[in-house]
Tab-separated table of C-alpha atoms in Angstrom:
chain	number	residue	atom	x	y	z
A	1	UNK	CA	-4.953	7.509	-14.462
A	2	UNK	CA	-7.156	8.737	-11.686
A	3	UNK	CA	-6.030	10.987	-8.897
A	4	UNK	CA	-5.483	9.498	-5.457
A	5	UNK	CA	-8.186	9.182	-2.830
A	6	UNK	CA	-9.308	12.243	-0.981
A	7	UNK	CA	-10.935	12.176	2.453
A	8	UNK	CA	-12.756	15.419	3.113
A	9	UNK	CA	-13.653	17.079	6.424
A	10	UNK	CA	-17.305	16.340	5.721
A	11	UNK	CA	-16.769	12.639	6.364
A	12	UNK	CA	-18.293	11.392	9.598
A	13	UNK	CA	-16.324	9.721	12.361
A	14	UNK	CA	-18.189	6.465	11.778
A	15	UNK	CA	-17.331	6.497	8.103
A	16	UNK	CA	-13.698	7.094	8.990
A	17	UNK	CA	-13.295	3.891	10.949
A	18	UNK	CA	-11.128	3.008	7.969
A	19	UNK	CA	-9.808	5.955	5.979
A	20	UNK	CA	-8.591	4.059	2.964
A	21	UNK	CA	-11.700	1.900	2.777
A	22	UNK	CA	-13.872	5.021	2.991
A	23	UNK	CA	-12.105	6.424	-0.046
A	24	UNK	CA	-13.395	3.638	-2.291
A	25	UNK	CA	-16.469	2.343	-0.452
A	26	UNK	CA	-18.884	3.001	-3.314
A	27	UNK	CA	-16.757	1.103	-5.808
A	28	UNK	CA	-16.183	-1.837	-3.505
A	29	UNK	CA	-19.801	-2.157	-2.437
A	30	UNK	CA	-20.908	-2.287	-6.076
A	31	UNK	CA	-18.337	-5.002	-6.738
A	32	UNK	CA	-19.451	-6.934	-3.658
A	33	UNK	CA	-23.084	-6.807	-4.767
A	34	UNK	CA	-22.110	-8.194	-8.151
A	35	UNK	CA	-20.385	-11.238	-6.712
A	36	UNK	CA	-21.559	-14.031	-4.479
A	37	UNK	CA	-19.766	-14.869	-1.249
A	38	UNK	CA	-20.142	-18.491	-2.298
A	39	UNK	CA	-17.673	-17.883	-5.130
A	40	UNK	CA	-14.655	-17.826	-2.805
A	41	UNK	CA	-12.402	-20.784	-3.515
A	42	UNK	CA	-9.872	-22.011	-0.965
A	43	UNK	CA	-6.761	-23.288	-2.750
A	44	UNK	CA	-3.439	-24.673	-1.431
A	45	UNK	CA	-1.297	-22.735	-3.916
A	46	UNK	CA	-1.410	-20.805	-7.167
A	47	UNK	CA	-0.336	-23.553	-9.596
A	48	UNK	CA	-3.779	-24.032	-11.202
A	49	UNK	CA	-4.315	-20.299	-11.683
A	50	UNK	CA	-1.124	-20.069	-13.726
A	51	UNK	CA	-2.929	-21.840	-16.568
A	52	UNK	CA	-5.228	-18.866	-17.223
A	53	UNK	CA	-3.727	-15.856	-15.432
A	54	UNK	CA	-0.881	-14.326	-17.407
A	55	UNK	CA	-0.394	-11.073	-15.470
A	56	UNK	CA	0.309	-11.263	-11.724
A	57	UNK	CA	0.174	-8.192	-9.484
A	58	UNK	CA	2.125	-9.194	-6.381
A	59	UNK	CA	2.147	-7.430	-3.044
A	60	UNK	CA	5.437	-7.506	-1.131
A	61	UNK	CA	5.112	-7.578	2.644
A	62	UNK	CA	3.273	-10.663	3.906
A	63	UNK	CA	3.337	-12.229	0.438
A	64	UNK	CA	6.903	-12.267	-0.904
A	65	UNK	CA	8.725	-11.589	2.355
A	66	UNK	CA	8.272	-10.624	5.995
A	67	UNK	CA	10.045	-7.294	5.664
A	68	UNK	CA	13.424	-8.857	6.370
A	69	UNK	CA	13.588	-12.324	4.807
A	70	UNK	CA	11.935	-13.881	1.766
A	71	UNK	CA	9.416	-16.654	2.233
A	72	UNK	CA	11.064	-19.669	0.553
A	73	UNK	CA	7.731	-20.809	-0.840
A	74	UNK	CA	7.215	-17.386	-2.382
A	75	UNK	CA	10.602	-17.445	-4.118
A	76	UNK	CA	9.711	-20.813	-5.614
A	77	UNK	CA	6.239	-19.618	-6.660
A	78	UNK	CA	7.598	-16.482	-8.327
A	79	UNK	CA	10.218	-18.514	-10.190
A	80	UNK	CA	7.667	-21.052	-11.420
A	81	UNK	CA	5.230	-18.356	-12.508
A	82	UNK	CA	7.988	-16.669	-14.492
A	83	UNK	CA	8.998	-19.979	-16.069
A	84	UNK	CA	5.367	-20.553	-17.064
A	85	UNK	CA	5.490	-17.383	-19.161
A	86	UNK	CA	3.484	-15.212	-16.782
A	87	UNK	CA	4.385	-11.544	-16.393
A	88	UNK	CA	5.002	-10.547	-12.782
A	89	UNK	CA	4.579	-7.019	-11.434
A	90	UNK	CA	5.230	-5.890	-7.882
A	91	UNK	CA	2.457	-3.534	-6.776
A	92	UNK	CA	3.217	-2.316	-3.299
A	93	UNK	CA	2.169	0.217	-0.715
A	94	UNK	CA	5.834	0.893	-0.084
A	95	UNK	CA	6.943	4.401	0.809
A	96	UNK	CA	10.074	3.937	-1.278
A	97	UNK	CA	10.473	4.467	-4.996
A	98	UNK	CA	10.075	1.603	-7.438
A	99	UNK	CA	13.781	1.213	-8.260
A	100	UNK	CA	14.554	0.421	-4.623
A	101	UNK	CA	12.153	-2.520	-4.631
A	102	UNK	CA	14.035	-4.849	-6.965
A	103	UNK	CA	17.299	-3.847	-5.289
A	104	UNK	CA	15.848	-5.135	-2.018
A	105	UNK	CA	14.310	-8.287	-3.484
A	106	UNK	CA	17.471	-9.502	-5.216
A	107	UNK	CA	19.465	-10.305	-2.032
A	108	UNK	CA	16.410	-12.146	-0.705
A	109	UNK	CA	16.592	-14.670	-3.540
A	110	UNK	CA	14.227	-13.167	-6.115
A	111	UNK	CA	15.804	-12.777	-9.548
A	112	UNK	CA	14.969	-9.262	-10.812
A	113	UNK	CA	14.578	-10.700	-14.328
A	114	UNK	CA	11.453	-12.525	-13.155
A	115	UNK	CA	9.609	-9.212	-12.809
A	116	UNK	CA	8.309	-7.114	-15.688
A	117	UNK	CA	7.844	-3.997	-13.584
A	118	UNK	CA	7.269	-2.390	-10.200
A	119	UNK	CA	4.850	0.278	-9.021
A	120	UNK	CA	4.977	1.529	-5.446
A	121	UNK	CA	2.823	4.083	-3.693
A	122	UNK	CA	6.067	5.902	-2.910
A	123	UNK	CA	6.829	6.186	-6.626
A	124	UNK	CA	3.363	7.552	-7.404
A	125	UNK	CA	3.717	10.047	-4.548
A	126	UNK	CA	7.116	11.198	-5.814
A	127	UNK	CA	5.787	11.703	-9.342
A	128	UNK	CA	2.755	13.671	-8.167
A	129	UNK	CA	4.865	15.918	-5.944
A	130	UNK	CA	7.440	16.428	-8.699
A	131	UNK	CA	4.803	17.510	-11.220
A	132	UNK	CA	2.815	19.829	-8.948
A	133	UNK	CA	2.487	23.301	-10.398
A	134	UNK	CA	3.639	22.059	-13.817
A	135	UNK	CA	0.254	21.449	-15.368
A	136	UNK	CA	-1.593	18.140	-15.255
A	137	UNK	CA	-0.227	15.594	-12.757
A	138	UNK	CA	-1.298	12.624	-14.818
A	139	UNK	CA	-2.531	11.514	-18.227
A	140	UNK	CA	-5.644	13.665	-18.338
A	141	UNK	CA	-7.999	11.408	-16.375
A	142	UNK	CA	-8.055	13.526	-13.251
A	143	UNK	CA	-10.202	16.567	-12.592
A	144	UNK	CA	-9.152	20.199	-12.461
A	145	UNK	CA	-9.712	20.133	-8.701
A	146	UNK	CA	-7.133	17.350	-8.360
A	147	UNK	CA	-4.542	19.392	-10.232
A	148	UNK	CA	-5.440	22.350	-8.041
A	149	UNK	CA	-4.846	20.266	-4.922
A	150	UNK	CA	-1.270	19.424	-5.887
A	151	UNK	CA	-0.508	22.896	-7.192
A	152	UNK	CA	-1.776	24.468	-3.970
A	153	UNK	CA	0.232	22.327	-1.551
A	154	UNK	CA	3.052	24.798	-1.186
A	155	UNK	CA	6.691	23.933	-0.466
A	156	UNK	CA	6.963	23.598	3.312
A	157	UNK	CA	6.030	20.287	4.911
A	158	UNK	CA	6.416	18.324	8.112
A	159	UNK	CA	7.844	14.998	6.955
A	160	UNK	CA	7.053	11.777	8.854
A	161	UNK	CA	9.625	9.226	7.729
A	162	UNK	CA	11.694	6.165	8.636
A	163	UNK	CA	14.911	5.817	10.586
A	164	UNK	CA	15.790	2.172	11.295
A	165	UNK	CA	13.684	0.738	8.442
A	166	UNK	CA	16.026	1.790	5.647
A	167	UNK	CA	16.510	5.404	6.685
A	168	UNK	CA	14.673	8.579	5.757
A	169	UNK	CA	12.950	8.810	2.380
A	170	UNK	CA	14.931	11.125	0.022
A	171	UNK	CA	13.135	14.295	-1.067
A	172	UNK	CA	15.799	15.951	-3.213
A	173	UNK	CA	14.488	17.128	-6.574
A	174	UNK	CA	10.969	17.819	-5.303
A	175	UNK	CA	11.466	21.514	-4.490
A	176	UNK	CA	10.386	20.969	-0.889
A	177	UNK	CA	11.505	22.531	2.365
A	178	UNK	CA	10.989	20.387	5.437
A	179	UNK	CA	10.085	21.991	8.754
A	180	UNK	CA	9.543	20.449	12.164
A	181	UNK	CA	6.858	22.824	13.411
A	182	UNK	CA	3.366	22.443	11.877
A	183	UNK	CA	2.841	26.163	12.506
A	184	UNK	CA	5.372	26.783	9.707
A	185	UNK	CA	4.111	24.070	7.336
A	186	UNK	CA	1.923	24.190	4.237
A	187	UNK	CA	1.120	20.473	4.425
A	188	UNK	CA	2.073	17.143	6.024
A	189	UNK	CA	3.848	14.317	4.177
A	190	UNK	CA	3.783	10.802	5.659
A	191	UNK	CA	6.286	8.249	4.390
A	192	UNK	CA	6.979	6.511	7.712
A	193	UNK	CA	6.149	6.261	11.398
A	194	UNK	CA	9.562	6.279	13.084
A	195	UNK	CA	10.923	9.812	12.760
A	196	UNK	CA	10.269	13.426	11.866
A	197	UNK	CA	12.753	14.588	9.261
A	198	UNK	CA	14.992	17.522	10.052
A	199	UNK	CA	14.443	21.024	8.724
A	200	UNK	CA	16.168	21.833	5.448
A	201	UNK	CA	16.037	22.226	1.701
A	202	UNK	CA	18.223	19.221	0.848
A	203	UNK	CA	18.551	15.687	2.177
A	204	UNK	CA	21.920	16.335	3.817
A	205	UNK	CA	20.440	19.137	5.916
A	206	UNK	CA	17.395	17.037	6.753
A	207	UNK	CA	19.461	14.050	7.843
A	208	UNK	CA	21.348	16.162	10.359
A	209	UNK	CA	18.126	16.987	12.180
A	210	UNK	CA	16.120	13.802	11.628
A	211	UNK	CA	14.733	12.777	15.024
A	212	UNK	CA	13.247	9.470	16.154
A	213	UNK	CA	9.699	10.257	17.232
A	214	UNK	CA	7.104	8.176	19.066
A	215	UNK	CA	3.633	7.644	17.653
A	216	UNK	CA	2.224	9.605	20.573
A	217	UNK	CA	4.371	12.611	19.672
A	218	UNK	CA	3.358	12.256	16.024
A	219	UNK	CA	-0.269	12.384	17.115
A	220	UNK	CA	0.434	15.695	18.853
A	221	UNK	CA	1.921	17.065	15.625
A	222	UNK	CA	-1.204	15.924	13.774
A	223	UNK	CA	-3.453	17.658	16.296
A	224	UNK	CA	-1.589	20.935	15.851
A	225	UNK	CA	-1.764	20.537	12.072
A	226	UNK	CA	-5.492	19.795	12.188
A	227	UNK	CA	-6.056	23.066	14.021
A	228	UNK	CA	-4.658	24.766	10.904
A	229	UNK	CA	-6.589	22.517	8.480
A	230	UNK	CA	-3.359	21.364	6.790
A	231	UNK	CA	-3.625	18.699	4.061
A	232	UNK	CA	-1.936	15.322	4.618
A	233	UNK	CA	-0.342	13.314	1.788
A	234	UNK	CA	0.128	9.645	2.723
A	235	UNK	CA	2.726	7.780	0.665
A	236	UNK	CA	1.816	4.415	2.204
A	237	UNK	CA	-1.850	3.854	3.144
A	238	UNK	CA	-1.156	0.560	4.955
A	239	UNK	CA	-2.183	0.662	8.605
A	240	UNK	CA	0.114	-2.178	9.733
A	241	UNK	CA	2.590	-4.531	8.091
A	242	UNK	CA	4.470	-7.688	8.985
A	243	UNK	CA	7.843	-7.028	10.568
A	244	UNK	CA	9.540	-10.386	10.967
A	245	UNK	CA	10.141	-11.277	14.607
A	246	UNK	CA	8.943	-7.794	15.627
A	247	UNK	CA	5.362	-8.715	14.740
A	248	UNK	CA	2.950	-6.229	13.208
A	249	UNK	CA	4.336	-2.713	12.790
A	250	UNK	CA	2.383	0.572	12.452
A	251	UNK	CA	2.445	2.209	9.039
A	252	UNK	CA	1.536	5.695	7.733
A	253	UNK	CA	-2.081	4.637	7.250
A	254	UNK	CA	-2.328	4.740	11.040
A	255	UNK	CA	-1.498	8.454	10.951
A	256	UNK	CA	-4.113	8.956	8.228
A	257	UNK	CA	-6.810	7.335	10.353
A	258	UNK	CA	-5.952	9.451	13.363
A	259	UNK	CA	-5.851	12.645	11.345
A	260	UNK	CA	-9.171	12.004	9.617
A	261	UNK	CA	-10.839	11.658	13.021
A	262	UNK	CA	-9.539	15.006	14.294
A	263	UNK	CA	-11.729	18.077	14.314
A	264	UNK	CA	-11.051	20.492	11.450
A	265	UNK	CA	-8.502	18.197	9.762
A	266	UNK	CA	-7.443	19.004	6.220
A	267	UNK	CA	-7.759	16.830	3.122
A	268	UNK	CA	-6.173	13.363	3.354
A	269	UNK	CA	-4.675	11.939	0.152
A	270	UNK	CA	-3.962	8.193	0.126
A	271	UNK	CA	-1.505	7.401	-2.660
A	272	UNK	CA	-1.660	3.600	-2.936
A	273	UNK	CA	-3.935	0.593	-2.638
A	274	UNK	CA	-6.939	0.400	-2.507
A	275	UNK	CA	-7.163	3.455	-4.766
A	276	UNK	CA	-7.164	2.875	-8.523
A	277	UNK	CA	-4.270	5.278	-9.030
A	278	UNK	CA	-1.681	2.543	-8.435
A	279	UNK	CA	-3.576	-0.145	-10.377
A	280	UNK	CA	-4.002	2.148	-13.352
A	281	UNK	CA	-0.241	2.727	-13.387
A	282	UNK	CA	0.656	-0.963	-13.361
A	283	UNK	CA	-2.033	-1.947	-15.883
A	284	UNK	CA	-0.652	0.732	-18.201
A	285	UNK	CA	2.686	-1.103	-18.004
A	286	UNK	CA	1.120	-4.315	-19.321
A	287	UNK	CA	0.127	-2.574	-22.554
A	288	UNK	CA	-2.643	-3.902	-24.758
A	289	UNK	CA	-1.361	-7.470	-24.797
A	290	UNK	CA	-3.215	-8.541	-21.655
A	291	UNK	CA	-6.883	-8.150	-20.759
A	292	UNK	CA	-8.111	-7.523	-17.179
A	293	UNK	CA	-9.496	-11.072	-17.202
A	294	UNK	CA	-5.950	-12.407	-17.546
A	295	UNK	CA	-4.688	-10.421	-14.543
A	296	UNK	CA	-4.828	-11.400	-10.890
A	297	UNK	CA	-3.695	-9.579	-7.739
A	298	UNK	CA	-2.136	-11.316	-4.729
A	299	UNK	CA	-2.034	-9.702	-1.289
A	300	UNK	CA	-2.506	-10.205	2.441
A	301	UNK	CA	-4.617	-7.109	3.186
A	302	UNK	CA	-8.365	-7.301	2.635
A	303	UNK	CA	-8.672	-3.548	3.080
A	304	UNK	CA	-5.978	-2.671	0.567
A	305	UNK	CA	-5.034	-5.565	-1.736
A	306	UNK	CA	-8.379	-7.316	-2.182
A	307	UNK	CA	-10.550	-4.198	-2.075
A	308	UNK	CA	-8.166	-2.481	-4.477
A	309	UNK	CA	-8.337	-5.392	-6.909
A	310	UNK	CA	-12.147	-5.296	-6.715
A	311	UNK	CA	-12.132	-1.612	-7.583
A	312	UNK	CA	-9.721	-2.172	-10.468
A	313	UNK	CA	-11.822	-4.983	-11.909
A	314	UNK	CA	-9.273	-7.794	-11.525
A	315	UNK	CA	-9.546	-11.056	-9.605
A	316	UNK	CA	-7.623	-11.536	-6.371
A	317	UNK	CA	-5.870	-14.135	-4.245
A	318	UNK	CA	-6.068	-13.370	-0.525
A	319	UNK	CA	-3.029	-14.572	1.458
A	320	UNK	CA	-4.551	-15.503	4.822
A	321	UNK	CA	-1.318	-15.939	6.776
A	322	UNK	CA	-0.322	-12.265	6.693
A	323	UNK	CA	-1.721	-9.387	8.726
A	324	UNK	CA	-5.152	-11.042	9.150
A	325	UNK	CA	-3.803	-14.376	10.458
A	326	UNK	CA	-4.893	-14.002	14.081
A	327	UNK	CA	-8.250	-12.546	13.054
A	328	UNK	CA	-8.826	-15.708	10.992
A	329	UNK	CA	-7.873	-18.036	13.835
A	330	UNK	CA	-4.475	-18.855	12.359
A	331	UNK	CA	-1.231	-18.685	14.261
A	332	UNK	CA	0.596	-15.701	12.828
A	333	UNK	CA	3.807	-16.786	11.140
A	334	UNK	CA	6.581	-15.129	13.123
A	335	UNK	CA	9.323	-15.545	10.558
A	336	UNK	CA	9.974	-16.635	7.004
A	337	UNK	CA	11.757	-19.731	8.285
A	338	UNK	CA	8.461	-21.018	9.689
A	339	UNK	CA	6.746	-20.796	6.316
A	340	UNK	CA	9.145	-22.990	4.370
A	341	UNK	CA	7.379	-24.315	1.297
A	342	UNK	CA	4.017	-23.560	2.872
A	343	UNK	CA	3.020	-27.188	3.346
A	344	UNK	CA	2.958	-26.881	7.125
A	345	UNK	CA	0.617	-23.882	7.267
A	346	UNK	CA	-2.979	-24.944	7.870
A	347	UNK	CA	-5.650	-22.924	6.047
A	348	UNK	CA	-8.245	-20.978	8.029
A	349	UNK	CA	-11.924	-21.840	8.121
A	350	UNK	CA	-13.588	-20.629	4.922
A	351	UNK	CA	-16.470	-19.036	6.828
A	352	UNK	CA	-14.031	-16.923	8.825
A	353	UNK	CA	-12.480	-15.654	5.610
A	354	UNK	CA	-15.928	-14.756	4.277
A	355	UNK	CA	-16.821	-12.949	7.510
A	356	UNK	CA	-13.579	-10.952	7.439
A	357	UNK	CA	-14.101	-10.063	3.783
A	358	UNK	CA	-17.639	-8.868	4.493
A	359	UNK	CA	-16.363	-6.724	7.362
A	360	UNK	CA	-13.914	-5.043	4.981
A	361	UNK	CA	-16.479	-4.716	2.152
A	362	UNK	CA	-14.493	-6.760	-0.338
A	363	UNK	CA	-14.693	-10.014	-2.304
A	364	UNK	CA	-11.589	-12.219	-2.682
A	365	UNK	CA	-11.904	-14.771	-5.470
A	366	UNK	CA	-9.368	-17.189	-4.023
A	367	UNK	CA	-7.652	-17.662	-0.674
A	368	UNK	CA	-4.368	-19.410	0.160
A	369	UNK	CA	-2.714	-19.924	3.563
A	370	UNK	CA	0.552	-18.455	2.194
A	371	UNK	CA	1.826	-17.602	-1.293
A	372	UNK	CA	3.201	-20.873	-2.661
A	373	UNK	CA	3.111	-22.771	-5.925
């Protein structure tokens, strides 16, 4: 397992137009050079791929559901893939821990027994924070400097979190003290973009002071933290996500981008896709029974899902009707009810998909309008 991406102060502003893509540019460019843009295949659904792909790495938001409601076509596709004997894994840039994922999917209509495992960026973040100062944070694949980073974080952090979207992320058991003033902090921890957690050493204390905070006010906190060169740990590198009828919603990756553009900012650690850290974890779950050639990743973010799959050496299915829909000339699906079985969603022009992929330095192998069988 490799340590998560690190964006250093030496990076230029131009290179930081996309923080998470900067973190793995070299890997993705080499993958892009090895593949031809003409290889992209537009397909109506994933049925044919089920004949050869036995391990499926499925993103959540924009693929399985819209953040509130499951896409009916996705429920059917997941069920059919499971019935075909494929092993399904949820691999998500979710701030929450893995156990919460299946708990959320079950009421939406997904049978938890269909899935062989879950890895979230929130889970990886929790594990890294829990093991800091206790020796190696992984399985030996990371460098001494990576271990030093986690060990040197300290205990006091300003915690950006959620309020309405499931509530604040629990921190109990991590030996952390949350503070609200960056002048008192050792580092910043970004799980959400709705609130700043209250000061305290346990979740009950934090909840009492958790305050809804605008993005503009969060930017001010980041500016004050940058003046002190504080490191930022980002538990969800996504910049935006689908939010049902609310449209696209800002995610912690937005804070990472802002921070990396500020003068004197500290190190930025992105804990999920496109970095290999999360792919390594889920591929470890598959054991030795499956080869990378039998695996395929499905996601709606070129910057995170497709680029991450490229870096991990697995093929990918790009779901066009998610966060890139308008960019591709598609009408963005406003709700899961509009998707249905997917038959009414027209695919985008193939050339537009290729142009978008080139802009994000990645190579999808297949593209579907929405995730359906």
